[in-house]
PDB file of C-alpha atoms and ligand atoms in Angstrom:
ATOM      1  CA  MET A   1      -1.308   0.899  51.793  1.00 46.00           C
ATOM      2  CA  LYS A   2      -1.359  -1.456  48.790  1.00 47.00           C
ATOM      3  CA  HIS A   3      -4.987  -2.280  49.476  1.00 52.00           C
ATOM      4  CA  ALA A   4      -6.003   1.331  49.299  1.00 49.00           C
ATOM      5  CA  ILE A   5      -4.240   1.869  45.959  1.00 50.00           C
ATOM      6  CA  PHE A   6      -5.844  -1.175  44.353  1.00 52.00           C
ATOM      7  CA  GLY A   7      -9.240  -0.083  45.602  1.00 48.00           C
ATOM      8  CA  TYR A   8      -8.887   3.299  43.974  1.00 50.00           C
ATOM      9  CA  ALA A   9      -7.797   1.804  40.622  1.00 48.00           C
ATOM     10  CA  ALA A  10     -10.820  -0.496  40.573  1.00 47.00           C
ATOM     11  CA  LEU A  11     -13.137   2.451  41.169  1.00 49.00           C
ATOM     12  CA  ILE A  12     -11.700   4.308  38.147  1.00 47.00           C
ATOM     13  CA  ALA A  13     -12.067   1.235  35.925  1.00 47.00           C
ATOM     14  CA  VAL A  14     -15.731   0.849  36.856  1.00 46.00           C
ATOM     15  CA  SER A  15     -16.597   4.475  36.180  1.00 44.00           C
ATOM     16  CA  LEU A  16     -14.877   4.394  32.746  1.00 47.00           C
ATOM     17  CA  SER A  17     -16.596   1.235  31.590  1.00 45.00           C
ATOM     18  CA  SER A  18     -20.022   2.514  32.544  1.00 43.00           C
ATOM     19  CA  ALA A  19     -19.480   5.738  30.566  1.00 42.00           C
ATOM     20  CA  SER A  20     -18.095   4.379  27.276  1.00 44.00           C
ATOM     21  CA  PRO A  21     -20.596   1.932  25.666  1.00 43.00           C
ATOM     22  CA  ALA A  22     -23.102   4.569  24.535  1.00 44.00           C
ATOM     23  CA  THR A  23     -20.468   6.573  22.617  1.00 48.00           C
ATOM     24  CA  ALA A  24     -18.418   3.766  21.001  1.00 60.00           C
ATOM     25  CA  GLN A  25     -19.431   3.304  17.354  1.00 94.00           C
ATOM     26  CA  THR A  26     -17.672   0.641  15.369  1.00 97.00           C
ATOM     27  CA  ALA A  27     -18.116  -1.336  12.159  1.00 98.00           C
ATOM     28  CA  LYS A  28     -16.267  -4.071  10.340  1.00 98.00           C
ATOM     29  CA  ALA A  29     -15.626  -5.337   6.816  1.00 98.00           C
ATOM     30  CA  ALA A  30     -14.323  -8.818   5.959  1.00 98.00           C
ATOM     31  CA  LEU A  31     -12.321  -8.614   2.728  1.00 98.00           C
ATOM     32  CA  LYS A  32     -12.464 -11.409   0.149  1.00 98.00           C
ATOM     33  CA  ASP A  33     -10.826 -11.736  -3.244  1.00 97.00           C
ATOM     34  CA  GLN A  34     -12.716 -12.642  -6.427  1.00 97.00           C
ATOM     35  CA  LYS A  35     -12.428 -16.361  -5.622  1.00 97.00           C
ATOM     36  CA  GLY A  36     -13.948 -15.818  -2.192  1.00 97.00           C
ATOM     37  CA  VAL A  37     -10.664 -16.260  -0.307  1.00 97.00           C
ATOM     38  CA  ASP A  38     -10.310 -14.260   2.919  1.00 97.00           C
ATOM     39  CA  VAL A  39      -7.642 -11.557   2.417  1.00 97.00           C
ATOM     40  CA  GLY A  40      -8.095  -9.460   5.537  1.00 98.00           C
ATOM     41  CA  THR A  41     -10.315  -7.194   7.584  1.00 98.00           C
ATOM     42  CA  VAL A  42     -11.051  -3.527   8.150  1.00 98.00           C
ATOM     43  CA  ASP A  43     -12.132  -2.349  11.610  1.00 98.00           C
ATOM     44  CA  LEU A  44     -13.841   1.040  11.546  1.00 98.00           C
ATOM     45  CA  THR A  45     -14.141   3.272  14.602  1.00 98.00           C
ATOM     46  CA  GLN A  46     -15.918   6.619  14.849  1.00 97.00           C
ATOM     47  CA  THR A  47     -13.727   9.354  16.330  1.00 96.00           C
ATOM     48  CA  PRO A  48     -14.435  13.084  16.736  1.00 95.00           C
ATOM     49  CA  ALA A  49     -12.097  13.636  13.738  1.00 96.00           C
ATOM     50  CA  GLY A  50     -13.747  11.132  11.395  1.00 97.00           C
ATOM     51  CA  VAL A  51     -13.714   7.385  10.870  1.00 98.00           C
ATOM     52  CA  MET A  52     -10.506   5.488  11.675  1.00 98.00           C
ATOM     53  CA  LEU A  53     -10.017   2.455   9.432  1.00 98.00           C
ATOM     54  CA  ARG A  54      -7.664  -0.180  10.770  1.00 98.00           C
ATOM     55  CA  LEU A  55      -6.713  -2.398   7.853  1.00 98.00           C
ATOM     56  CA  SER A  56      -5.192  -5.825   8.271  1.00 98.00           C
ATOM     57  CA  LEU A  57      -4.289  -7.488   4.945  1.00 98.00           C
ATOM     58  CA  LYS A  58      -2.813 -10.878   4.141  1.00 96.00           C
ATOM     59  CA  GLY A  59      -2.060 -12.684   0.880  1.00 93.00           C
ATOM     60  CA  MET A  60      -2.330  -9.477  -1.127  1.00 94.00           C
ATOM     61  CA  PRO A  61      -0.135  -9.139  -4.250  1.00 93.00           C
ATOM     62  CA  ALA A  62       2.796  -6.772  -3.583  1.00 95.00           C
ATOM     63  CA  GLY A  63       2.707  -3.255  -5.000  1.00 96.00           C
ATOM     64  CA  GLU A  64       0.615  -0.094  -4.918  1.00 97.00           C
ATOM     65  CA  ARG A  65      -3.117  -0.711  -4.619  1.00 97.00           C
ATOM     66  CA  ALA A  66      -5.978   1.764  -4.662  1.00 98.00           C
ATOM     67  CA  PHE A  67      -8.149   1.644  -1.513  1.00 98.00           C
ATOM     68  CA  HIS A  68     -11.653   3.146  -1.640  1.00 98.00           C
ATOM     69  CA  ILE A  69     -15.068   3.133  -0.024  1.00 98.00           C
ATOM     70  CA  HIS A  70     -17.707   2.309  -2.660  1.00 98.00           C
ATOM     71  CA  ALA A  71     -21.348   3.377  -2.700  1.00 98.00           C
ATOM     72  CA  VAL A  72     -23.138   0.003  -2.543  1.00 98.00           C
ATOM     73  CA  GLY A  73     -22.751  -2.642   0.154  1.00 98.00           C
ATOM     74  CA  LYS A  74     -22.704  -5.573  -2.247  1.00 98.00           C
ATOM     75  CA  CYS A  75     -19.623  -7.696  -3.049  1.00 98.00           C
ATOM     76  CA  GLU A  76     -20.303 -10.093  -5.911  1.00 98.00           C
ATOM     77  CA  ALA A  77     -17.226 -10.885  -8.050  1.00 97.00           C
ATOM     78  CA  PRO A  78     -15.916  -9.054 -10.055  1.00 97.00           C
ATOM     79  CA  PHE A  79     -17.253  -6.530  -7.514  1.00 98.00           C
ATOM     80  CA  THR A  80     -18.822  -4.067  -9.963  1.00 97.00           C
ATOM     81  CA  SER A  81     -21.835  -4.713  -7.684  1.00 98.00           C
ATOM     82  CA  ALA A  82     -20.236  -2.291  -5.193  1.00 98.00           C
ATOM     83  CA  GLY A  83     -20.978   0.629  -7.538  1.00 98.00           C
ATOM     84  CA  GLY A  84     -18.830   3.735  -7.887  1.00 97.00           C
ATOM     85  CA  HIS A  85     -16.934   5.545  -5.164  1.00 98.00           C
ATOM     86  CA  PHE A  86     -18.967   6.724  -2.168  1.00 98.00           C
ATOM     87  CA  ASN A  87     -19.681  10.321  -3.191  1.00 98.00           C
ATOM     88  CA  PRO A  88     -22.513  11.971  -1.234  1.00 97.00           C
ATOM     89  CA  GLY A  89     -21.045  15.416  -1.994  1.00 96.00           C
ATOM     90  CA  GLY A  90     -21.250  14.998  -5.796  1.00 96.00           C
ATOM     91  CA  GLN A  91     -17.509  15.760  -6.193  1.00 97.00           C
ATOM     92  CA  LYS A  92     -15.117  14.692  -8.942  1.00 97.00           C
ATOM     93  CA  HIS A  93     -12.661  11.918  -8.132  1.00 97.00           C
ATOM     94  CA  GLY A  94      -9.177  12.672  -6.941  1.00 95.00           C
ATOM     95  CA  LEU A  95      -7.287  14.104  -3.992  1.00 93.00           C
ATOM     96  CA  LEU A  96      -5.132  16.097  -6.453  1.00 95.00           C
ATOM     97  CA  VAL A  97      -8.161  17.669  -8.143  1.00 94.00           C
ATOM     98  CA  GLY A  98     -10.239  18.928  -5.213  1.00 94.00           C
ATOM     99  CA  PRO A  99     -11.885  17.515  -2.118  1.00 94.00           C
ATOM    100  CA  GLY A 100     -12.457  14.267  -4.058  1.00 96.00           C
ATOM    101  CA  HIS A 101     -15.042  11.624  -3.250  1.00 98.00           C
ATOM    102  CA  ALA A 102     -15.732  10.944   0.421  1.00 98.00           C
ATOM    103  CA  GLY A 103     -14.638   7.368  -0.333  1.00 98.00           C
ATOM    104  CA  ASP A 104     -11.245   8.365  -1.781  1.00 98.00           C
ATOM    105  CA  MET A 105      -8.257   7.352   0.340  1.00 97.00           C
ATOM    106  CA  PRO A 106      -4.478   7.104  -0.151  1.00 97.00           C
ATOM    107  CA  ASN A 107      -2.948   4.111  -1.957  1.00 98.00           C
ATOM    108  CA  LEU A 108      -1.774   1.086  -0.009  1.00 98.00           C
ATOM    109  CA  HIS A 109       1.840   0.001  -0.465  1.00 98.00           C
ATOM    110  CA  VAL A 110       1.749  -3.772  -0.034  1.00 97.00           C
ATOM    111  CA  PRO A 111       5.180  -5.316   0.731  1.00 97.00           C
ATOM    112  CA  ALA A 112       6.474  -8.600  -0.746  1.00 97.00           C
ATOM    113  CA  SER A 113       5.093 -10.553   2.236  1.00 97.00           C
ATOM    114  CA  GLY A 114       1.557  -9.595   1.187  1.00 96.00           C
ATOM    115  CA  ILE A 115       0.901  -8.617   4.807  1.00 97.00           C
ATOM    116  CA  LEU A 116       0.026  -5.037   5.701  1.00 98.00           C
ATOM    117  CA  GLU A 117      -1.282  -3.417   8.883  1.00 98.00           C
ATOM    118  CA  VAL A 118      -2.178   0.231   8.626  1.00 97.00           C
ATOM    119  CA  GLU A 119      -4.527   2.825  10.133  1.00 98.00           C
ATOM    120  CA  ILE A 120      -6.124   5.451   7.916  1.00 97.00           C
ATOM    121  CA  LEU A 121      -8.352   8.332   9.060  1.00 98.00           C
ATOM    122  CA  ASN A 122     -11.176   9.307   6.692  1.00 98.00           C
ATOM    123  CA  ALA A 123     -12.521  12.697   7.854  1.00 97.00           C
ATOM    124  CA  ALA A 124     -15.196  12.842   5.111  1.00 97.00           C
ATOM    125  CA  VAL A 125     -17.396   9.976   6.329  1.00 98.00           C
ATOM    126  CA  THR A 126     -19.274   8.983   9.480  1.00 97.00           C
ATOM    127  CA  LEU A 127     -20.732   5.848  11.051  1.00 97.00           C
ATOM    128  CA  GLU A 128     -23.618   7.904  12.428  1.00 95.00           C
ATOM    129  CA  LYS A 129     -26.879   6.834  10.794  1.00 92.00           C
ATOM    130  CA  GLY A 130     -29.102   9.449   9.145  1.00 92.00           C
ATOM    131  CA  LYS A 131     -26.291  11.780   8.018  1.00 94.00           C
ATOM    132  CA  PRO A 132     -25.741  12.235   4.249  1.00 95.00           C
ATOM    133  CA  ASN A 133     -22.137  11.018   4.539  1.00 97.00           C
ATOM    134  CA  SER A 134     -23.066   8.019   6.697  1.00 97.00           C
ATOM    135  CA  LEU A 135     -21.569   4.676   5.679  1.00 97.00           C
ATOM    136  CA  PHE A 136     -24.904   3.156   6.772  1.00 96.00           C
ATOM    137  CA  GLY A 137     -27.205   4.748   4.175  1.00 93.00           C
ATOM    138  CA  LYS A 138     -29.956   2.861   2.297  1.00 93.00           C
ATOM    139  CA  GLU A 139     -27.635   0.986  -0.051  1.00 96.00           C
ATOM    140  CA  GLY A 140     -24.846   0.457   2.472  1.00 96.00           C
ATOM    141  CA  THR A 141     -21.174   0.770   1.515  1.00 98.00           C
ATOM    142  CA  ALA A 142     -18.210  -1.477   0.790  1.00 98.00           C
ATOM    143  CA  ILE A 143     -14.422  -1.355   1.004  1.00 98.00           C
ATOM    144  CA  VAL A 144     -12.746  -2.108  -2.341  1.00 98.00           C
ATOM    145  CA  ILE A 145      -9.059  -2.722  -3.163  1.00 98.00           C
ATOM    146  CA  HIS A 146      -8.012  -2.365  -6.801  1.00 98.00           C
ATOM    147  CA  ALA A 147      -5.407  -4.121  -8.971  1.00 97.00           C
ATOM    148  CA  GLY A 148      -3.684  -0.827  -9.759  1.00 97.00           C
ATOM    149  CA  LYS A 149      -2.877   2.401  -7.957  1.00 98.00           C
ATOM    150  CA  ASP A 150      -5.101   5.456  -7.792  1.00 98.00           C
ATOM    151  CA  ASP A 151      -3.562   8.289  -9.854  1.00 98.00           C
ATOM    152  CA  TYR A 152      -5.541  10.707  -7.605  1.00 97.00           C
ATOM    153  CA  LYS A 153      -6.915  12.626 -10.612  1.00 97.00           C
ATOM    154  CA  SER A 154      -8.702  10.535 -13.282  1.00 97.00           C
ATOM    155  CA  ASP A 155     -12.478  10.784 -12.908  1.00 95.00           C
ATOM    156  CA  PRO A 156     -14.385   8.739 -11.848  1.00 95.00           C
ATOM    157  CA  ALA A 157     -12.078   6.113 -10.308  1.00 95.00           C
ATOM    158  CA  GLY A 158      -8.395   7.118 -10.482  1.00 96.00           C
ATOM    159  CA  ASN A 159      -7.652   4.682 -13.336  1.00 97.00           C
ATOM    160  CA  ALA A 160      -7.083   2.002 -10.703  1.00 97.00           C
ATOM    161  CA  GLY A 161      -8.146  -1.031 -12.745  1.00 96.00           C
ATOM    162  CA  ASP A 162      -9.916  -4.195 -11.635  1.00 97.00           C
ATOM    163  CA  ARG A 163     -11.396  -4.716  -8.199  1.00 98.00           C
ATOM    164  CA  ILE A 164      -9.402  -7.477  -6.509  1.00 97.00           C
ATOM    165  CA  ALA A 165     -10.903  -7.444  -3.017  1.00 98.00           C
ATOM    166  CA  CYS A 166     -14.220  -6.340  -1.508  1.00 98.00           C
ATOM    167  CA  GLY A 167     -15.845  -6.250   1.922  1.00 98.00           C
ATOM    168  CA  ILE A 168     -19.260  -4.978   2.990  1.00 98.00           C
ATOM    169  CA  ILE A 169     -19.141  -2.433   5.823  1.00 98.00           C
ATOM    170  CA  GLN A 170     -21.422  -3.697   8.566  1.00 96.00           C
TER     171      GLN A 170
HETATM  172 ZN1   ZN B 201     -13.079   8.451  -6.163  1.00 77.62          ZN
END
């Protein structure tokens, strides 16, 4: 009996693995601070509901930090190279004002340990190339973490202050 059950399970595993590779779309960003020190990663996965960002931070100063996708995939300290917020829809900044920029996301609350693991769904962007809201457009895109929190209303950047970490989405 046991043999038969194992055989069936193996058959299911094979059929799943042969179906999934074509549909799985993922990307990654390695976050560095202004001194070039590694402060974490973001793993991005395309889902039918948008792009899931799995953030894993370490050595980040405690407190509320703005977390955005910026419009240029270039991270040269002090990270102004990453441009403004990713905004293919030409919206004003801020989740309290309207739809906001596609790159606008909720603030991160970093605990005293400086370590944070969190998953955030961004329904306004896609990893699919060729779409206007694709994170893989001509200039690329970058993840940026700011020194301050996003007030969710001040245009164009939520009054979030300096850019303390940056990672190119690739
Ligand atoms: Zn914005």
